[in-house]
Amino acid sequence: MSGTGAADLEGLRSCFRGRMYTDELDMGPFLTDWRRQWVGRSLAVVQPDSVEGVAAIVGWCRLHSVAVVPQGGNTGLSGGATPDTSGRSIVLSLMRLNRVRAVDPVNNTITVDAGCTLEAVQLAATAVGRYFPLSLAAEGTCTIGGNLATNAGGTGVLRFGNARELCLGLEVVTANGNIWNGLRGLRKDNTGYDLKDVFIGSEGTLGVITAAVVRLFPLPAQLLCGVLAVPSVEAAVSALGVAQGKGGQSLTGFELFSDVCVELVHRHTPGVRNPIGSASPWFVLIELQMQEGFDVTLLETLIEQLIEAGLVTDAAVAGSQQQVREFWALRENISEAQGVNGPAVKHDVSIPISSIASFVPEALEICARMFPLAQPVVFGHLGDGNLHFNFSLPSDSEPVDVQTHLEGLNQVVHDEVRLRKGSISAEHGLGVLRRDEAARYRDPVEASLMLALKHALDPAGILNPGKVLP
Ligand SMILES: Cc1cc2nc3c(=O)[nH]c(=O)nc-3n(C[C@H](O)[C@H](O)[C@H](O)COP(=O)(O)OP(=O)(O)OC[C@H]3O[C@@H](n4cnc5c(N)ncnc54)[C@H](O)[C@@H]3O)c2cc1C
């Protein structure tokens, strides 16, 4: 990077007065990630409120050879939105680019600025009697631009797919400061390479997403929800097959969690309880979305069948929409409860569903043998083959012990995942957290294609350098 003088920065400030911060205190919240694992430095944080503003900033950075770190809600879990420590980058915060541009309930699409929070998109859809199904615990803060840049998953993937499947069109500011308007609301469009799919999941390394057209669905009339006690992961996988057969398109959630997860939530989240009193090594939260009326017998009949087949030992069914929310609170608070419990080693892996029943006990057995102090905290979106295969360490662990466990457990878990043709980053992206490990496992041809793409779209290497690719 060439030198950037105070006069150059003042030039930028004059265009973004009141929306550019250079004071350490003002910049602080933008320079560290959600989990406070990474802290970076920056020349400035700029918050444009128009796509032209974004293009001007990227153009300025290109001219001055300054790196651009796009940032949405800063809820990412892989360090992708945090600048490095060189102090030679600009954080481009999209939070003020937050208008709903158009809602089309006939075409079932909504066009939104990248800085709209996920919750704002959901609410705008509901206001016209439609449903935007992307949902995750950070939805009040994360942005649709960040969701697309990380190809976020969340709880509705089983039925509706992840962020990529929900997106029909994008507007992107390219590395040379041009604006690509690909805001098409089409379900069929074979007019060349699908450029939007190149930018989705690229974590700000190929372009800055400034707006998107996403798909909407009919509002579900009611949610049916139950918590099931299951004797093993194998039983849970079999129960998923039965539920898919009976529930079809209505099945929207099938979440697995262990008894340790329940115990952690009970200990750290006052007011959230497991509706099942009996002991069980594993539990499943099942959700069905019904278009017409509240037919709880559908879920009850399914559960009876699962009990008869020996796949479920006990169950609780939500009797109201309030109870549905309470059941989900049990699942959604696991990650946070583990966070406050003490040091943790976390993984976000996906495996073909057909291999999960063998993966979980076999990987747990190896980890228990090699790392007896690490307590498994396993939960996740079983219906998507995505598990958070986590471990908690004793609260009095020395930093050096935490580091040893981190490196050892990462290696064992990720090797077991790769053995089964799985992925070491299912929904959180690579950022800096998984960048080097992913490179180690990557096929050389795939690696060279990725590098070629990066060089073609960002020849000067100014877009989020050091993220995704080493
Ligand atoms: C409590 C909690 C629960 C979560 N649950 C889930 C979950 O269930 N599923 C899941 O997938 N994730 C989950 N996450 C992770 C996170 O919320 C998602 O990755 C989210 O999509 C990030 O959005 P953001 O706006 O906060 O992006 P940021 O954190 O700001 O950025 C993430 C990455 O995207 C890039 N980026 C952001 N905006 C743009 C843009 N407009 N153009 C180009 N690049 C951009 C950044 O440079 C960075 O690399 C969770 C996080 C928390 C804190």
GROMACS .gro file of C-alpha atoms and ligand atoms in nm, residues 34 69-77 80-81 94 114 135-138 141-155 203-204 207-210 336 381 427-428 464, ligand 1:
model
   97
   34TRP     CA    1  -1.881  -0.992   1.797
   69VAL     CA    2  -1.320  -0.394   0.473
   70PRO     CA    3  -1.696  -0.411   0.411
   71GLN     CA    4  -1.897  -0.440   0.730
   72GLY     CA    5  -2.269  -0.497   0.793
   73GLY     CA    6  -2.401  -0.567   1.143
   74ASN     CA    7  -2.059  -0.699   1.254
   75THR     CA    8  -2.217  -1.020   1.391
   76GLY     CA    9  -2.000  -1.254   1.180
   77LEU     CA   10  -1.830  -1.534   1.372
   80GLY     CA   11  -1.426  -1.145   0.827
   81ALA     CA   12  -1.547  -0.792   0.906
   94LEU     CA   13  -2.315  -0.036   0.523
  114ALA     CA   14  -2.761  -0.412   0.180
  135SER     CA   15  -3.391  -1.647   1.033
  136LEU     CA   16  -3.106  -1.655   1.283
  137ALA     CA   17  -3.047  -1.545   1.639
  138ALA     CA   18  -2.859  -1.227   1.532
  141THR     CA   19  -2.844  -0.669   1.413
  142CYS     CA   20  -2.706  -0.857   1.112
  143THR     CA   21  -2.772  -0.711   0.766
  144ILE     CA   22  -2.903  -0.867   0.449
  145GLY     CA   23  -2.575  -0.767   0.279
  146GLY     CA   24  -2.379  -0.955   0.545
  147ASN     CA   25  -2.618  -1.251   0.520
  148LEU     CA   26  -2.553  -1.274   0.147
  149ALA     CA   27  -2.180  -1.208   0.177
  150THR     CA   28  -2.155  -1.505   0.418
  151ASN     CA   29  -2.431  -1.713   0.254
  152ALA     CA   30  -2.592  -1.739   0.597
  153GLY     CA   31  -2.799  -2.043   0.694
  154GLY     CA   32  -2.998  -2.031   1.017
  155THR     CA   33  -3.311  -2.220   1.107
  203GLU     CA   34  -1.723  -1.239   0.234
  204GLY     CA   35  -1.648  -0.899   0.083
  207GLY     CA   36  -1.719  -0.684  -0.443
  208VAL     CA   37  -1.936  -0.478  -0.207
  209ILE     CA   38  -2.302  -0.580  -0.213
  210THR     CA   39  -2.518  -0.267  -0.201
  336GLU     CA   40  -2.480  -1.807   2.432
  381HIS     CA   41  -2.938  -2.812   1.224
  427GLU     CA   42  -2.260  -2.152   0.748
  428HIS     CA   43  -2.022  -1.910   0.925
  464ASN     CA   44  -1.096  -0.740   0.232
  471LIG     C1   45  -2.598  -1.485   1.818
  471LIG     C2   46  -2.556  -1.519   1.677
  471LIG     C3   47  -2.621  -1.621   1.610
  471LIG     C4   48  -2.583  -1.653   1.478
  471LIG     N1   49  -2.649  -1.755   1.415
  471LIG     C5   50  -2.616  -1.783   1.287
  471LIG     C6   51  -2.685  -1.887   1.217
  471LIG     O1   52  -2.771  -1.954   1.271
  471LIG     N2   53  -2.650  -1.910   1.089
  471LIG     C7   54  -2.552  -1.837   1.024
  471LIG     O2   55  -2.526  -1.861   0.906
  471LIG     N3   56  -2.485  -1.740   1.089
  471LIG     C8   57  -2.514  -1.711   1.217
  471LIG     N4   58  -2.446  -1.613   1.284
  471LIG     C9   59  -2.335  -1.541   1.216
  471LIG    C10   60  -2.376  -1.404   1.154
  471LIG     O3   61  -2.487  -1.350   1.213
  471LIG    C11   62  -2.399  -1.418   1.007
  471LIG     O4   63  -2.278  -1.455   0.945
  471LIG    C12   64  -2.451  -1.291   0.938
  471LIG     O5   65  -2.491  -1.329   0.809
  471LIG    C13   66  -2.349  -1.178   0.929
  471LIG     O6   67  -2.415  -1.058   0.890
  471LIG     P1   68  -2.354  -0.915   0.928
  471LIG     O7   69  -2.434  -0.811   0.861
  471LIG     O8   70  -2.341  -0.903   1.075
  471LIG     O9   71  -2.210  -0.926   0.858
  471LIG     P2   72  -2.069  -0.880   0.915
  471LIG    O10   73  -2.035  -0.955   1.037
  471LIG    O11   74  -2.063  -0.734   0.923
  471LIG    O12   75  -1.974  -0.930   0.796
  471LIG    C14   76  -1.956  -1.067   0.770
  471LIG    C15   77  -1.872  -1.082   0.642
  471LIG    O13   78  -1.944  -1.032   0.531
  471LIG    C16   79  -1.876  -0.921   0.471
  471LIG     N5   80  -1.979  -0.822   0.438
  471LIG    C17   81  -2.072  -0.767   0.520
  471LIG     N6   82  -2.154  -0.686   0.451
  471LIG    C18   83  -2.113  -0.691   0.323
  471LIG    C19   84  -2.159  -0.629   0.204
  471LIG     N7   85  -2.263  -0.548   0.202
  471LIG     N8   86  -2.093  -0.656   0.088
  471LIG    C20   87  -1.986  -0.739   0.088
  471LIG     N9   88  -1.940  -0.800   0.197
  471LIG    C21   89  -2.002  -0.777   0.314
  471LIG    C22   90  -1.774  -0.874   0.573
  471LIG    O14   91  -1.663  -0.816   0.512
  471LIG    C23   92  -1.742  -1.005   0.644
  471LIG    O15   93  -1.647  -1.076   0.570
  471LIG    C24   94  -2.479  -1.581   1.415
  471LIG    C25   95  -2.415  -1.478   1.485
  471LIG    C26   96  -2.452  -1.447   1.614
  471LIG    C27   97  -2.380  -1.336   1.685
   0.00000   0.00000   0.00000
